[in-house]
Amino acid sequence: MGIIVKFLWRNIREKKFRTFLIVFAITISAALFFATSAITGTLEQMYVEQMKKYYGNAEIMVVANEKSPSTFLRINGAEAHLEMLEYMVGVIDGTGYYRPSQTEVVRFTLRGISLEDLQMMSPIVLDQQYNLEPFAGKKIIISKLTAERYHLAIGDNIELELNGVRNRFIIAGISQPVGPFMEDGRTIYGIVPPDFLAGMYDARGKVTTIYLKAKDPQAINSIISKLAADYNRYEVRETITANELNELTQTFTTTFSLMLVLVLFISVFIIYSSFKVIAIERLPIIGTFRSIGATKRMTTYVMVGESMIYGVVGGLLGCMLGVGILYLMAMMTMPAWANMKAAVHFSAGQMVIAFLLALVLASASAYLPIKKISKLPVKDVVLQKIDVAPTKRRWRLYLGISLIPLIYIIPHFVPRSIALPLVSLNMFLAIIAVIMLIPYLTNGFVRVAEQFYDKAFGNEGLLAVKNLRGNQSILNNISLLAIGISSLLLINTLSFSVMTEVLNFYANSAGFQIMYYAPQMDRGVEQQIRSVPGVEETYGLYQGYRINLPEHNSRLGLLHGIDVNKFSEYWRVEYLDDEETLLRQLEEGRNILVSATLRDKFNLQVGDMF
């Protein structure tokens, strides 16, 4: 047994490129599998970190909705459940407008909250402070990035227009970009005393949102149910739901999963082809060992052990490489404006599963050629009476040809609900079709090329081109090259198509150049924007985000409340019916126009209640 193992170990060291190819295939597969399985948790954690800007570490929120009698509510309704809560914080939100110059208007999202509650819910780190305590009156805390952008310093006055009234605030604190001051690309936050902001909106003793954190995370649903009874005319929900996290990560994980399927299939093909060659090369030596007493099981175990060596090395390297790939994925998916470092989150279990996948991939891919050799009679192995030439199987040609039209037909007729798994199946079938047709396409090319090579290069050229016919090693290389090129083409086409569609959407659909967002905007604000030099015309509309759809256990990402007389000037929409008729019907009652995507997602029809 020791002699056999030493012989195999020597072969592994001598065939360096083949060893590298097998180990590389296993490493890439294990690395991508690990990164794909861990990217969901990493993206979820990144999203939660970004959302802490708005919610801090709160888990439950109570806020007004369309059924509420007012935008404001009292916090005392939640005090009955204090024994189940770690904290309960009332916040009043508002909007202020700052003019750093005659031609610029900057919107500040103001949050009225006490310093004690702020540090408990969403801690900040003050860089500088000036007469901060007591935190009352016209004092404001701003971000260091905001101070640098608009050349503001500690102790300066900043004039903000709130509710139509101009107020001068003293900059009493400048914070590092953490907590509510974390950069999100469009929101500028300011922290002000809650009593002052409540007085500006004539809402003393009230807040716009109540944030709560449970002592026991398992009790969140119970707390929400109790609060919903107390605030039955308001919305009580989790700050960040599982559905939101799932929708956020699904797009990325789907793309990486498709790439993983391709890589796994290529790796299996590489390992299977390599071990076919290894098994044929080892026939004379296996015959020798079998003739001096080595059993069939012994030689089989040794070759399976060789594949396991590749699996162990590839698995270890794959886990290390997977962490690097995961980090790159996190960096690539992080928004450019996010002022936070990319961080990866994974479990030991995910790493163990990736390592086990490498072992299974190596042993399972090598098992068939090893098993085939192990079944040969000792006499035939010793005398090398083995026909290793590939047999011609016509059914492969017919199956490959029949798969091609099937691959193109399936996507056009499948229901959207099962489109993704069937597209993945199509990719798998396409690879099978390529592998089955490559030998016949190569032979056809050889027949045509013989005519030219004979005249151009003489006998040497003719001999060279004929060497391609039936050469399994070259055919395998051509198949791998075809799969690799098609995979790169697939990824490039997808990314280019998405980018082109996004650009075309705004180029072809949007009849404007700038969008401006602000809560509690009115005609006065729109008039101010219209007065900015260079602005020709404006169109104001209402927007609602993440609208609950209780019957569908989902949310509507964006809802527009439009002016039908001006909407078509600013948005060029492709309607499935007469545009004028649909817009007129929209105004006749509580009606809604939905996109074809939402129609298919929720199985909606004209006349349904939504």
XYZ file of C-alpha atoms in Angstrom:
610
model
C 0.000 0.000 0.000
C 2.839 2.373 0.907
C 4.463 1.858 -2.506
C 1.221 2.746 -4.297
C 0.756 5.917 -2.224
C 4.371 7.010 -2.846
C 3.904 6.428 -6.560
C 0.717 8.509 -6.674
C 2.305 11.299 -4.622
C 5.202 11.397 -7.069
C 2.753 11.673 -9.975
C 0.959 14.576 -8.271
C 4.279 16.431 -7.927
C 5.469 15.636 -11.436
C 2.244 16.611 -13.252
C 2.361 20.144 -11.873
C 0.144 21.883 -14.417
C -2.591 19.257 -14.253
C -2.474 19.360 -10.456
C -2.693 23.151 -10.584
C -5.669 22.997 -12.970
C -7.644 20.597 -10.747
C -6.826 22.451 -7.523
C -7.626 25.797 -9.174
C -11.036 24.555 -10.347
C -11.894 23.284 -6.862
C -10.570 26.460 -5.213
C -12.652 28.779 -7.388
C -15.776 26.663 -6.876
C -15.373 26.549 -3.091
C -14.544 30.274 -2.946
C -17.566 31.322 -5.000
C -19.853 28.973 -3.081
C -18.656 30.399 0.228
C -18.944 34.013 -0.988
C -22.419 33.416 -2.461
C -23.711 31.770 0.719
C -22.260 34.536 2.917
C -23.126 37.571 0.757
C -26.737 37.585 1.989
C -25.706 38.062 5.613
C -23.077 40.623 4.632
C -25.509 42.700 2.573
C -28.157 42.485 5.290
C -25.684 43.719 7.888
C -24.558 46.567 5.612
C -28.191 47.557 5.013
C -28.936 47.475 8.750
C -25.886 49.677 9.399
C -27.107 52.186 6.806
C -30.640 52.136 8.234
C -29.271 52.948 11.702
C -29.031 56.506 10.384
C -32.830 56.654 10.528
C -33.758 54.139 13.226
C -30.676 53.742 15.405
C -30.914 50.426 17.250
C -34.704 50.685 17.649
C -36.708 47.629 16.577
C -40.279 48.984 16.618
C -41.770 52.267 15.477
C -45.166 53.935 15.762
C -45.945 56.523 13.094
C -48.956 58.184 11.489
C -50.496 56.778 8.308
C -53.397 57.676 6.033
C -55.935 56.609 8.712
C -54.405 58.756 11.440
C -56.237 61.857 12.713
C -52.970 63.824 12.800
C -49.303 63.665 11.866
C -48.518 63.922 15.576
C -49.225 61.491 18.420
C -48.703 61.247 22.158
C -46.101 58.949 23.655
C -48.006 58.070 26.835
C -49.998 55.314 25.087
C -46.873 53.149 24.967
C -45.901 53.678 28.604
C -48.104 50.779 29.736
C -45.585 48.345 28.182
C -42.378 49.763 29.697
C -41.635 46.490 31.542
C -41.104 44.801 28.146
C -38.988 47.611 26.716
C -35.334 48.541 27.002
C -36.230 52.092 26.017
C -38.971 54.223 24.463
C -38.012 57.403 22.608
C -40.272 60.067 21.141
C -38.952 62.008 18.145
C -40.387 64.981 16.302
C -39.198 65.421 12.710
C -39.282 68.593 10.674
C -37.721 70.341 7.710
C -35.636 73.479 7.493
C -34.293 75.324 4.457
C -30.841 76.906 4.428
C -29.600 79.376 1.805
C -25.790 79.282 1.628
C -26.019 81.630 -1.400
C -28.607 83.533 -3.398
C -28.919 80.727 -5.950
C -28.830 77.678 -3.658
C -31.402 76.205 -1.280
C -30.370 73.313 0.975
C -32.902 71.144 2.792
C -32.114 70.135 6.369
C -33.955 67.174 7.871
C -34.358 68.250 11.487
C -34.829 65.762 14.292
C -36.087 66.958 17.666
C -34.748 64.618 20.342
C -33.124 65.001 23.757
C -29.394 64.295 24.015
C -30.017 61.448 26.503
C -32.473 59.735 24.155
C -30.186 60.336 21.159
C -27.195 58.684 22.824
C -29.382 55.742 23.892
C -30.986 55.171 20.481
C -28.397 56.356 17.940
C -25.133 57.459 19.616
C -23.101 60.280 18.092
C -19.462 61.293 18.599
C -19.017 65.049 19.040
C -15.923 66.551 17.466
C -16.560 69.982 18.941
C -19.191 71.517 21.184
C -20.103 75.012 22.352
C -22.487 75.751 25.207
C -24.326 72.506 24.391
C -25.865 72.000 27.845
C -28.664 72.553 28.555
C -29.869 71.396 25.127
C -32.782 73.798 24.717
C -33.858 76.736 22.614
C -32.350 77.479 19.211
C -29.366 75.141 19.279
C -28.399 72.678 16.572
C -25.912 69.829 16.116
C -24.668 69.236 12.568
C -22.327 66.795 10.862
C -18.641 67.493 10.365
C -19.136 66.857 6.640
C -21.944 69.459 6.506
C -19.781 71.976 8.388
C -16.902 71.477 5.947
C -19.179 71.608 2.894
C -20.785 74.937 3.836
C -17.836 76.436 5.761
C -19.624 76.456 9.106
C -17.819 76.499 12.467
C -18.730 75.785 16.079
C -20.521 78.758 17.635
C -21.649 80.149 14.247
C -25.234 81.117 13.561
C -27.119 79.294 10.808
C -30.436 80.606 9.502
C -33.076 77.985 8.679
C -36.607 78.546 7.461
C -39.077 76.344 9.370
C -42.782 76.300 8.687
C -42.484 79.608 6.837
C -40.573 81.316 9.701
C -36.846 82.139 9.642
C -34.917 81.102 12.752
C -31.285 81.599 13.701
C -29.710 78.564 15.351
C -26.389 78.425 17.190
C -24.187 75.550 16.073
C -23.669 73.974 19.502
C -22.159 70.717 18.309
C -20.314 69.255 15.331
C -20.451 65.453 15.141
C -18.440 62.794 13.405
C -20.370 61.170 10.483
C -21.893 58.406 12.607
C -25.425 57.581 13.758
C -27.952 60.010 12.239
C -25.089 61.919 10.612
C -23.974 58.946 8.515
C -23.810 60.004 4.862
C -26.590 58.633 2.640
C -26.004 60.694 -0.493
C -28.952 63.059 -0.194
C -30.072 63.799 3.413
C -28.527 66.507 5.600
C -29.444 66.011 9.246
C -29.610 68.485 12.091
C -30.377 67.615 15.731
C -32.379 70.279 17.607
C -34.152 70.407 21.011
C -37.515 68.582 20.794
C -39.506 71.260 22.690
C -38.481 74.004 20.276
C -39.383 71.952 17.181
C -42.725 70.895 18.714
C -43.507 74.548 19.409
C -42.776 75.479 15.781
C -45.383 72.961 14.603
C -47.860 73.750 17.396
C -47.515 70.183 18.701
C -46.277 70.583 22.260
C -46.301 67.311 24.177
C -46.530 65.331 20.939
C -44.096 63.577 18.585
C -44.130 62.376 14.986
C -42.588 58.958 15.703
C -42.139 56.705 18.709
C -39.125 54.368 18.601
C -38.936 51.344 20.900
C -36.407 48.624 21.643
C -37.530 45.341 23.221
C -35.714 43.716 26.129
C -36.357 40.329 24.526
C -36.111 40.209 20.684
C -38.444 37.186 20.730
C -41.196 39.393 22.149
C -41.204 41.935 19.304
C -44.343 40.545 17.622
C -46.173 40.459 20.954
C -45.249 44.081 21.680
C -46.339 45.156 18.190
C -49.733 43.469 18.717
C -50.272 45.260 22.040
C -49.175 48.633 20.661
C -51.414 48.180 17.606
C -54.383 47.940 19.972
C -53.343 51.112 21.805
C -52.565 53.015 18.584
C -55.265 51.518 16.382
C -55.340 54.577 14.110
C -51.574 54.624 13.600
C -49.057 52.301 12.001
C -47.058 50.043 14.316
C -44.342 48.006 12.653
C -40.763 46.784 12.800
C -38.189 49.349 11.727
C -36.507 46.843 9.395
C -38.500 43.802 8.249
C -37.308 40.439 6.975
C -39.122 41.050 3.661
C -37.169 44.268 3.095
C -33.881 42.499 3.748
C -34.875 39.648 1.426
C -35.857 42.005 -1.412
C -32.610 43.930 -0.995
C -30.357 40.872 -1.212
C -32.318 38.828 -3.763
C -31.022 40.696 -6.818
C -27.371 40.285 -5.829
C -27.620 36.678 -4.646
C -29.460 35.631 -7.817
C -26.655 36.986 -10.012
C -23.938 35.339 -7.941
C -25.888 32.057 -7.858
C -26.053 31.960 -11.655
C -22.291 32.525 -11.815
C -21.790 29.769 -9.241
C -23.780 27.271 -11.327
C -21.567 27.986 -14.337
C -18.333 27.696 -12.354
C -19.420 24.468 -10.651
C -20.306 22.864 -13.955
C -16.991 23.905 -15.523
C -15.095 22.599 -12.471
C -16.871 19.237 -12.613
C -16.031 18.987 -16.300
C -12.352 19.835 -15.682
C -11.972 17.321 -12.835
C -13.880 14.579 -14.665
C -11.813 15.056 -17.854
C -8.539 15.182 -15.901
C -9.272 11.967 -14.023
C -10.237 10.216 -17.255
C -6.747 11.023 -18.514
C -5.184 10.072 -15.158
C -7.016 6.741 -15.108
C -5.820 5.876 -18.625
C -2.236 6.904 -17.790
C -2.241 4.769 -14.653
C -3.445 1.592 -16.409
C 0.031 0.022 -16.837
C 1.022 0.758 -13.224
C -2.342 -0.346 -11.861
C -1.900 -3.599 -13.828
C 1.515 -4.092 -12.254
C 0.218 -3.468 -8.726
C -2.791 -5.716 -9.291
C -0.511 -8.514 -10.581
C 1.578 -8.463 -7.363
C -1.403 -8.675 -5.054
C -3.041 -5.265 -4.769
C -6.789 -5.649 -4.637
C -9.280 -3.795 -6.815
C -10.640 -2.017 -3.756
C -7.164 -0.934 -2.679
C -6.289 0.703 -5.986
C -9.725 2.345 -6.114
C -9.322 3.771 -2.598
C -5.874 5.135 -3.424
C -7.131 6.984 -6.505
C -10.154 8.296 -4.601
C -7.683 9.378 -1.912
C -5.749 11.288 -4.561
C -8.903 13.153 -5.508
C -9.511 13.877 -1.805
C -6.023 15.417 -1.561
C -6.997 17.801 -4.343
C -10.270 18.467 -2.509
C -8.580 19.242 0.824
C -6.022 21.602 -0.720
C -8.633 23.253 -2.969
C -11.092 23.538 -0.069
C -8.598 25.247 2.231
C -7.463 27.656 -0.477
C -11.092 28.219 -1.513
C -12.139 29.245 2.005
C -9.296 31.768 2.187
C -9.993 33.090 -1.307
C -13.726 33.154 -0.559
C -13.208 35.678 2.246
C -11.356 37.943 -0.196
C -14.071 37.564 -2.862
C -16.748 38.280 -0.235
C -14.917 41.452 0.764
C -14.701 42.547 -2.889
C -18.433 41.834 -3.324
C -19.174 43.983 -0.270
C -17.030 46.821 -1.643
C -18.655 46.627 -5.095
C -22.213 46.632 -3.744
C -21.619 49.462 -1.265
C -22.983 52.810 -2.515
C -20.308 55.364 -3.450
C -21.758 57.880 -0.981
C -21.735 55.501 2.007
C -19.255 56.811 4.545
C -18.526 53.403 6.056
C -15.956 50.668 5.640
C -16.822 47.440 3.877
C -17.176 44.601 6.374
C -17.843 40.919 5.817
C -20.075 38.713 7.961
C -19.994 34.933 7.792
C -20.265 31.929 10.077
C -17.956 29.004 10.708
C -20.721 26.753 9.395
C -20.638 28.442 5.982
C -16.880 27.902 5.805
C -17.227 24.224 6.793
C -19.943 23.685 4.152
C -17.731 25.292 1.473
C -14.856 22.984 2.496
C -17.123 19.922 2.375
C -18.348 21.021 -1.063
C -14.736 20.995 -2.269
C -14.295 17.413 -0.999
C -17.565 16.250 -2.572
C -16.798 18.061 -5.829
C -13.363 16.437 -6.120
C -14.399 12.905 -5.141
C -17.729 12.828 -7.017
C -16.245 14.220 -10.246
C -13.405 11.695 -10.149
C -15.523 8.714 -9.111
C -16.910 7.712 -12.517
C -13.587 7.313 -14.389
C -12.048 5.620 -11.322
C -14.990 3.233 -11.038
C -14.794 2.425 -14.733
C -11.124 1.440 -14.438
C -11.680 -0.558 -11.243
C -14.225 -2.814 -12.998
C -11.700 -3.991 -15.610
C -10.447 -7.610 -15.293
C -6.888 -8.022 -13.936
C -5.793 -9.878 -17.090
C -6.910 -7.061 -19.398
C -5.270 -4.430 -17.191
C -1.954 -6.327 -16.974
C -1.842 -7.021 -20.717
C -3.256 -3.508 -21.461
C -5.981 -4.961 -23.663
C -8.108 -1.908 -23.117
C -9.712 0.079 -25.873
C -9.623 3.683 -24.654
C -10.775 5.161 -27.935
C -14.089 6.956 -27.577
C -17.106 5.207 -29.048
C -19.263 7.123 -31.463
C -22.668 7.777 -30.039
C -25.025 9.352 -32.537
C -27.663 10.074 -29.895
C -25.422 12.817 -28.519
C -25.550 14.652 -31.840
C -29.337 14.384 -32.033
C -29.805 15.394 -28.387
C -27.463 18.382 -28.747
C -29.284 19.587 -31.886
C -32.711 19.175 -30.242
C -31.622 21.124 -27.137
C -30.668 24.270 -29.100
C -34.217 25.282 -30.192
C -35.586 24.177 -26.809
C -33.217 26.577 -25.026
C -34.543 29.516 -27.054
C -38.216 28.515 -26.858
C -38.563 27.867 -23.098
C -38.055 31.482 -21.828
C -40.862 32.833 -24.042
C -43.588 30.554 -22.683
C -42.825 29.929 -18.993
C -44.815 31.685 -16.217
C -42.934 34.500 -14.504
C -43.236 32.768 -11.140
C -40.881 29.972 -12.248
C -38.836 31.948 -14.773
C -35.653 32.100 -12.678
C -35.223 28.349 -12.025
C -36.053 27.579 -15.660
C -33.516 30.143 -16.890
C -30.922 28.446 -14.671
C -31.948 25.090 -16.153
C -31.587 26.592 -19.627
C -28.018 27.614 -18.869
C -27.300 24.069 -17.725
C -28.866 22.624 -20.903
C -26.883 25.071 -23.058
C -23.604 23.826 -21.569
C -24.639 20.209 -22.161
C -25.555 21.042 -25.774
C -22.150 22.694 -26.327
C -20.263 19.693 -24.929
C -22.277 17.260 -27.055
C -21.938 19.224 -30.289
C -18.262 20.271 -30.007
C -16.860 16.939 -31.368
C -19.153 17.060 -34.413
C -18.526 20.764 -35.049
C -14.783 20.162 -34.746
C -14.911 17.232 -37.176
C -16.905 19.355 -39.615
C -14.307 22.118 -39.350
C -11.518 19.562 -39.880
C -13.129 18.299 -43.103
C -13.352 21.837 -44.463
C -9.879 22.848 -43.241
C -8.229 19.765 -44.787
C -8.821 21.248 -48.230
C -7.005 24.483 -47.382
C -4.286 23.122 -45.093
C -3.219 20.577 -47.719
C -2.555 23.328 -50.244
C -1.205 25.931 -47.790
C 1.037 23.809 -45.537
C 1.434 20.525 -47.353
C 1.584 17.192 -45.558
C 2.536 18.767 -42.202
C -0.572 20.948 -42.255
C -2.788 18.037 -43.244
C -1.336 15.887 -40.454
C -1.811 18.719 -37.922
C -5.449 19.309 -38.763
C -6.237 15.569 -38.764
C -4.804 15.295 -35.248
C -7.823 17.315 -34.082
C -10.235 14.586 -35.132
C -11.183 12.389 -32.198
C -8.501 13.870 -29.914
C -10.409 13.859 -26.621
C -7.965 16.141 -24.828
C -8.247 18.839 -27.495
C -12.024 18.435 -27.679
C -12.231 18.933 -23.909
C -10.101 22.075 -24.182
C -12.322 23.434 -26.953
C -15.432 22.727 -24.839
C -13.944 24.496 -21.828
C -12.907 27.444 -23.993
C -16.411 27.688 -25.471
C -18.052 27.541 -22.022
C -15.624 30.107 -20.603
C -16.128 32.560 -23.472
C -19.913 32.167 -23.336
C -19.879 32.728 -19.547
C -17.892 35.949 -19.927
C -20.191 37.033 -22.731
C -23.227 36.293 -20.548
C -21.930 38.377 -17.620
C -20.834 41.271 -19.867
C -24.131 41.241 -21.756
C -26.152 41.269 -18.532
C -24.225 44.165 -16.993
C -24.224 46.168 -20.245
C -27.948 45.536 -20.787
C -28.864 46.665 -17.269
C -26.744 49.817 -17.582
C -28.205 50.588 -21.013
C -31.784 50.048 -19.833
C -31.304 52.348 -16.834
C -29.818 55.080 -19.030
C -32.532 54.601 -21.652
C -35.209 54.819 -18.966
C -34.179 58.322 -17.953
C -33.210 59.380 -21.467
C -36.477 58.223 -23.068
C -38.989 58.421 -20.206
C -38.023 61.459 -18.158
C -38.886 64.886 -19.554
C -36.877 66.733 -16.887
C -33.302 67.043 -15.652
C -33.471 67.491 -11.858
C -35.488 65.852 -9.066
C -35.877 67.569 -5.692
C -37.165 65.783 -2.573
C -38.472 67.315 0.644
C -41.011 66.300 3.280
C -43.920 68.664 3.963
C -43.307 70.570 0.753
C -45.958 73.012 -0.428
C -46.598 75.469 -3.240
C -44.448 78.047 -1.469
C -41.402 75.800 -1.639
C -42.129 74.995 -5.279
C -42.356 78.742 -5.975
C -38.940 79.244 -4.347
C -37.447 76.564 -6.571
C -39.083 78.072 -9.632
C -37.444 81.425 -8.797
C -33.932 79.936 -9.005
C -32.153 81.320 -12.121
C -32.091 78.735 -14.911
C -35.242 76.888 -13.796
C -37.773 77.090 -16.611
C -40.659 75.107 -15.116
C -41.504 72.828 -12.188
C -43.981 70.058 -11.500
C -44.778 69.054 -7.935
C -46.128 65.623 -7.023
C -46.574 63.504 -3.926
C -44.443 60.425 -3.257
C -44.993 57.590 -0.804
C -42.348 54.985 -0.045
C -42.639 51.385 1.168
C -46.436 51.325 1.216
C -47.807 48.323 3.135
C -49.805 45.752 1.149
C -51.312 43.584 3.921
C -53.232 41.229 1.590
C -50.043 40.414 -0.321
C -47.671 40.423 2.685
C -45.468 42.824 0.771
C -44.781 46.494 0.185
C -45.107 48.904 -2.705
C -41.718 50.486 -3.241
C -42.929 53.821 -4.616
C -46.317 55.481 -5.051
C -46.849 58.721 -7.010
C -49.759 61.091 -6.511
C -49.863 62.950 -9.837
C -51.432 65.917 -11.568
C -52.885 64.293 -14.683
C -52.720 67.589 -16.592
C -48.929 67.902 -16.255
C -47.749 64.327 -15.646
C -47.313 63.452 -19.340
C -45.040 66.475 -19.872
C -42.565 65.103 -17.337
C -42.941 61.329 -17.667
C -43.304 59.557 -21.007
C -45.011 56.302 -20.073
C -45.916 53.474 -22.455
C -49.577 52.768 -21.675
C -51.320 49.483 -22.535
C -54.522 51.414 -23.299
C -55.417 54.908 -24.502
C -53.424 57.383 -22.380
C -56.097 60.100 -22.211
C -58.807 57.603 -21.233
C -56.703 56.031 -18.478
C -55.671 59.358 -16.966
C -59.294 60.577 -17.044
C -60.440 57.386 -15.296
C -57.701 57.858 -12.702
C -59.345 61.113 -11.563
C -62.854 59.681 -11.306
C -62.317 58.077 -7.878
C -59.857 56.241 -5.684
C -58.161 54.550 -8.625
C -54.601 53.501 -9.268
C -52.445 52.788 -12.322
C -49.948 49.986 -11.749
C -47.011 48.841 -13.838
C -47.074 45.593 -15.792
C -44.454 44.269 -13.356
C -46.754 44.821 -10.357
C -49.689 43.403 -12.323
C -47.818 40.161 -12.893
C -46.277 40.057 -9.406
C -49.615 40.365 -7.595
C -51.808 38.801 -10.307
C -53.937 41.944 -10.701
C -56.692 42.680 -13.210
C -58.615 45.812 -14.121
C -61.382 46.318 -11.560
C -59.609 44.525 -8.693
C -59.402 46.081 -5.239
C -55.746 46.675 -4.365
